[in-house]
Coordinates of C-alpha atoms in Angstrom, one line a residue:
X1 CA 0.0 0.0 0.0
X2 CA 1.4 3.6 -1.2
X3 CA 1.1 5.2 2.1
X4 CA -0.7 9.4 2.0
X5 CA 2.4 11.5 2.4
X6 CA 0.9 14.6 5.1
X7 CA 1.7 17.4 6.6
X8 CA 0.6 19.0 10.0
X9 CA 0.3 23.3 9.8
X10 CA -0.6 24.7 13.0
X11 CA 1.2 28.1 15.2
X12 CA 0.6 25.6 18.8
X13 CA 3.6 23.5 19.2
X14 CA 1.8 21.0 21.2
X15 CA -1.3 20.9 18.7
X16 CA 1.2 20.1 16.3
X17 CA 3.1 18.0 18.0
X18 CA 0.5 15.7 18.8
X19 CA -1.2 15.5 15.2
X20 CA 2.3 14.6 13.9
X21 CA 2.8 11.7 16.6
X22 CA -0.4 10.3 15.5
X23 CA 0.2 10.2 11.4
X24 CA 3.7 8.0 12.9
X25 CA 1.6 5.4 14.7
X26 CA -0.6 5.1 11.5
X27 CA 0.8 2.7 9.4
X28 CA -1.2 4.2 5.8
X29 CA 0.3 7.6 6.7
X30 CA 4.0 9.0 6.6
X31 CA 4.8 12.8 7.9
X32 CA 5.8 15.2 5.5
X33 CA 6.6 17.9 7.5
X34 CA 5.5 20.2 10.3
X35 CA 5.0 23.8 9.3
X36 CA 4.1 26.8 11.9
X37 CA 2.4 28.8 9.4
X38 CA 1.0 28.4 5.9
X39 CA 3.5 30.8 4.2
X40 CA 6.2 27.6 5.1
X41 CA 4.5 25.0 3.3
X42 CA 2.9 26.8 0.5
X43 CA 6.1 26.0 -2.4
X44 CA 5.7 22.3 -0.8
X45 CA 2.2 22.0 -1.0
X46 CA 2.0 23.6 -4.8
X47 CA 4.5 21.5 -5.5
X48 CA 2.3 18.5 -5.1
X49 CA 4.6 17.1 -2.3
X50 CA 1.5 16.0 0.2
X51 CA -1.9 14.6 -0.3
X52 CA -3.1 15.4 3.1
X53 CA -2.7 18.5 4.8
X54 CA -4.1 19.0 8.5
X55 CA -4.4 22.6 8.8
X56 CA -5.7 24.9 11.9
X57 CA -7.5 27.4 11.4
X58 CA -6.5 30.2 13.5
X59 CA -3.6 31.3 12.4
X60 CA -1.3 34.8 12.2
X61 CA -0.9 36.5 9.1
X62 CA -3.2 34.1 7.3
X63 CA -6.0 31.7 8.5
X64 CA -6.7 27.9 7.0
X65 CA -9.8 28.4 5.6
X66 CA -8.1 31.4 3.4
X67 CA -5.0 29.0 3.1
X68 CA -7.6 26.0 1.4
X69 CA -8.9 28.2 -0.8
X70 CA -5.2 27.8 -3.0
X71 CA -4.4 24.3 -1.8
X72 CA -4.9 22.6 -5.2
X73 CA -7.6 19.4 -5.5
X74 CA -5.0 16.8 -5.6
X75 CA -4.4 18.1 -2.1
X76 CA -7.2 17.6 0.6
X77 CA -7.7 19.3 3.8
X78 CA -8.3 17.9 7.2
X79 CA -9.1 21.1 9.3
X80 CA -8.0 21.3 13.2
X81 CA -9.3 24.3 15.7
X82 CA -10.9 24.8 18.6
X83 CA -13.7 26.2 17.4
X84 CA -16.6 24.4 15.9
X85 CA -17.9 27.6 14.2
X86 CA -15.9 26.9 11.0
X87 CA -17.5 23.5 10.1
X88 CA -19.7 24.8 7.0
X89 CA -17.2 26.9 5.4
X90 CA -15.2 23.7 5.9
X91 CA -17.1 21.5 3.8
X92 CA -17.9 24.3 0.9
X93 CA -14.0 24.1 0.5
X94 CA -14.6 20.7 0.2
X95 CA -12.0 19.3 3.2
X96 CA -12.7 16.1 4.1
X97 CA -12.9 16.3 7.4
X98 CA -13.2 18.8 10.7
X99 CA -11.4 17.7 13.9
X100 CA -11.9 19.7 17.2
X101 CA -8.9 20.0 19.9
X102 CA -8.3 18.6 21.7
X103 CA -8.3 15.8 18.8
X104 CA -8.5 11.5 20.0
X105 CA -6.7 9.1 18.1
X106 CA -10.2 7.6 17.6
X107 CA -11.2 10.8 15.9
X108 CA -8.1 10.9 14.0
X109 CA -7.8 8.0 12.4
X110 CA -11.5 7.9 11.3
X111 CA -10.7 11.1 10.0
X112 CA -7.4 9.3 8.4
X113 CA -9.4 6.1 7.0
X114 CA -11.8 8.9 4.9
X115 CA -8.7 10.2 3.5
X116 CA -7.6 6.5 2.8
X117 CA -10.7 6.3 1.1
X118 CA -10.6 9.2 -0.7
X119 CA -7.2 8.7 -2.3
X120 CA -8.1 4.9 -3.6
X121 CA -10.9 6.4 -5.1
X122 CA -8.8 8.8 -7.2
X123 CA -7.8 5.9 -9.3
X124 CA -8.6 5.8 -13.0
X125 CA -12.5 4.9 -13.4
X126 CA -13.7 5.9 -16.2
X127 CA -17.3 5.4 -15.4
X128 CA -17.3 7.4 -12.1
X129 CA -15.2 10.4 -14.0
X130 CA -18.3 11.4 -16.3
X131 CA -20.4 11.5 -12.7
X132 CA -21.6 14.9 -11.5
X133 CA -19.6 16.2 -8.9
X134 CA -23.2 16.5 -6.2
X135 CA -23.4 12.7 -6.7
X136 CA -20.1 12.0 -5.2
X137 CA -21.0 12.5 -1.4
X138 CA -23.5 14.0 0.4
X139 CA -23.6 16.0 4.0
X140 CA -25.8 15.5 6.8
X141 CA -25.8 16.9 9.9
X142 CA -25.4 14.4 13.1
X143 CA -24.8 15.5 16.7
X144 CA -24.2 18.8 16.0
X145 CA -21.7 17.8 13.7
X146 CA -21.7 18.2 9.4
X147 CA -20.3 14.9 8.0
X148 CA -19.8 14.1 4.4
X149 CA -20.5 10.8 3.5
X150 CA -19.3 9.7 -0.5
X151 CA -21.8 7.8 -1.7
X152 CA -19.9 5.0 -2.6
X153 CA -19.0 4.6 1.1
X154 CA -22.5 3.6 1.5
X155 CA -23.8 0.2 2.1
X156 CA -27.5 0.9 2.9
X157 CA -29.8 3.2 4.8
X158 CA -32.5 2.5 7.2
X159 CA -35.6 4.7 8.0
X160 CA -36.7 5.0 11.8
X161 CA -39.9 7.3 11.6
X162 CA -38.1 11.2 11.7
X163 CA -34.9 9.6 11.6
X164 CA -32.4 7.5 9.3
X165 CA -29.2 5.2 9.9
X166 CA -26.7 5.5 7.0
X167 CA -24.3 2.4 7.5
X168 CA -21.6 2.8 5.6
X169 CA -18.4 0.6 4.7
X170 CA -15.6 2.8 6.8
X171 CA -17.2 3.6 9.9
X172 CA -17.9 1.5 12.5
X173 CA -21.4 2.6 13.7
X174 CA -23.9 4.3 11.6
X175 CA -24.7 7.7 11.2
X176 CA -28.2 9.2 12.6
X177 CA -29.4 12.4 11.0
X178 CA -33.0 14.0 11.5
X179 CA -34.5 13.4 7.5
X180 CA -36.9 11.7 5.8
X181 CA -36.6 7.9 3.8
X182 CA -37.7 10.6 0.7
X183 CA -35.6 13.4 1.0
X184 CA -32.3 11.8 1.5
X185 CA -33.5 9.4 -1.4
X186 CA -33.9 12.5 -3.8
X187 CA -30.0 13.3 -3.1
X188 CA -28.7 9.5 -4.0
X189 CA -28.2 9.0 -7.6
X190 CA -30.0 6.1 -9.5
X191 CA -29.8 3.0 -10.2
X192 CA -26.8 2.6 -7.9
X193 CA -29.4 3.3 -4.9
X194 CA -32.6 1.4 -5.2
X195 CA -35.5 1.7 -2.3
X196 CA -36.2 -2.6 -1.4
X197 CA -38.1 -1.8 1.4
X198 CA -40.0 0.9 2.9
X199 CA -37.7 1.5 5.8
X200 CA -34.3 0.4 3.5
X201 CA -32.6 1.9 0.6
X202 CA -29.5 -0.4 -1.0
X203 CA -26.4 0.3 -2.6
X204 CA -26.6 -1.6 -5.6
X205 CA -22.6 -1.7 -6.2
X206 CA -22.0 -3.1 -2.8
X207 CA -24.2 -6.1 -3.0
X208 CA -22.6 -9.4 -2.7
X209 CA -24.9 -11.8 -1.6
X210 CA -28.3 -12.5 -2.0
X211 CA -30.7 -15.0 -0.1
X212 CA -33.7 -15.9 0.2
X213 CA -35.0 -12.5 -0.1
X214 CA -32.8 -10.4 1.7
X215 CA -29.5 -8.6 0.7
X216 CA -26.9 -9.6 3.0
X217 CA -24.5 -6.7 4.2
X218 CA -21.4 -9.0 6.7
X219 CA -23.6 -9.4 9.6
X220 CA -26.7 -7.6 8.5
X221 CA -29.7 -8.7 6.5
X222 CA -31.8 -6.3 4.6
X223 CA -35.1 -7.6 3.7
X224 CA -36.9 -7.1 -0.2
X225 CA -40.3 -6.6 0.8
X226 CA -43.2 -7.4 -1.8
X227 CA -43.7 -3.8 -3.2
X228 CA -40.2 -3.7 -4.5
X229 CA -39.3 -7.1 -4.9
X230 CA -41.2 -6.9 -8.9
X231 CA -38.2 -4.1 -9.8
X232 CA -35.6 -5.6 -7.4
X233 CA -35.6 -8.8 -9.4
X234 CA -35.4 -7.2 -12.7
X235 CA -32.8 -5.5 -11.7
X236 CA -30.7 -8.0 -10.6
X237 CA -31.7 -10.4 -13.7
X238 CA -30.8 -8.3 -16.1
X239 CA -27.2 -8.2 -14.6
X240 CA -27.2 -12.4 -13.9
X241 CA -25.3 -14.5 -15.7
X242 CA -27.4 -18.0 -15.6
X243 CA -30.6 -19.0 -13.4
X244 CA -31.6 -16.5 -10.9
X245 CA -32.4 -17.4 -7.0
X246 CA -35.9 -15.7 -8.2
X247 CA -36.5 -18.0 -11.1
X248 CA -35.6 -21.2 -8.9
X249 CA -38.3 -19.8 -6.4
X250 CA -41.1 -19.5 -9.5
X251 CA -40.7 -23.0 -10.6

């Protein structure tokens, strides 16, 4: 594995300090360098040296959020700060994440696994390059917090009455945000996200198994109920090589 080459910006030696201990203890990550202020690392960072920057925020002379706004795309940001009154402007400059100090290595390296993520999905794909640029992640807001998802990271969605679950394949435990089954469906591009179920939507491109019924995600079990099950099947026939579970049922 190529490991994400990073660098740490930040005017507190110990905020610092601490980021860069945590990208050594990560295996996918190697330290580029430690820079007090942006004016340091802005030849290395136009230079294409880094793929991960972790930038603060408050800053002398020039703030991150300014700073992101000429960090080129092959570059991402990981903002770090204090403040949690940043977090929008974050996410319009696209950064993949929003860490608050004092930062956990929990929080860290979730925040490090997105950015693993992120970089494998750079890879040539033809078929994902045509794809608008709104279909590529969404944001949702989830204790107090904005989080983009990508949309490939997700495996399925559940619908609790006001609420939904969005499991997805990088985090550990889903994430809860106040909408509607409909509204968050609207913001999903089709066919990769078909609704099986009134309380479940599917990732079609992270299906792997099938059984009687239900779509099985590791552990979980997702179940096709009868309104859907007519479109469900002739989606997933029309992609099957041989006989179909379905058309070993009808006989």
């Amino acid at each position: 594995m190529n490991k994400l080459r990073c660098c740490v910006i930040d005017d507190e030696p110990l905020a610092s300090g601490l980021i860069a201990s945590y990208i050594l203890k990560t295996p996918f990550l190697e330290l580029g360098g430690e820079y007090s202020s942006p004016n340091d690392a802005t030849a290395a960072i136009l230079g294409g040296e880094f793929d991960i920057v972790f930038l603060d925020i408050n800053m002398p002379q020039i703030s991150g959020v300014e700073f992101a706004r000429i960090i080129p795309p092959s570059t991402r940001v990981i903002f770090t700060t204090a403040y949690d009154s940043y977090a929008v402007e974050g996410f319009r400059l696209n950064a993949l994440d929003y860490l608050l100090k004092p930062v956990s290595y929990p929080e860290f390296l979730e925040a490090a696994n997105r950015a693993l993520q992120w970089k494998e999905s750079t890879a040539p794909q033809p078929a994902r390059q045509s794809a608008p640029a709104e279909d590529r992640f969404i944001i949702v807001k989830s204790e107090y917090k904005l989080i983009q998802i990508p949309v490939d990271d997700i495996l399925y969605i559940e619908g609790l009455k006001d609420y939904v679950r969005i499991y997805t394949a990088s985090r550990e435990r889903p994430v809860m945000t106040l909408l509607s089954m409909k509204s968050i469906e609207s913001k999903l591009p089709e066919p990769q996200f078909m609704r099986v179920h009134r309380s479940f939507i599917v990732n079609t491109s992270r299906i792997s198994t099938i059984e009687r019924n239900r779509i099985v995600f590791g552990d979980s079990y997702v179940p096709v109920s009868d309104s859907y099950r007519q479109t469900f099947n002739d989606f997933i026939s029309a992609r099957t090589l041989g006989e179909t579970p379905a058309d070993k049922t009808a006989d």
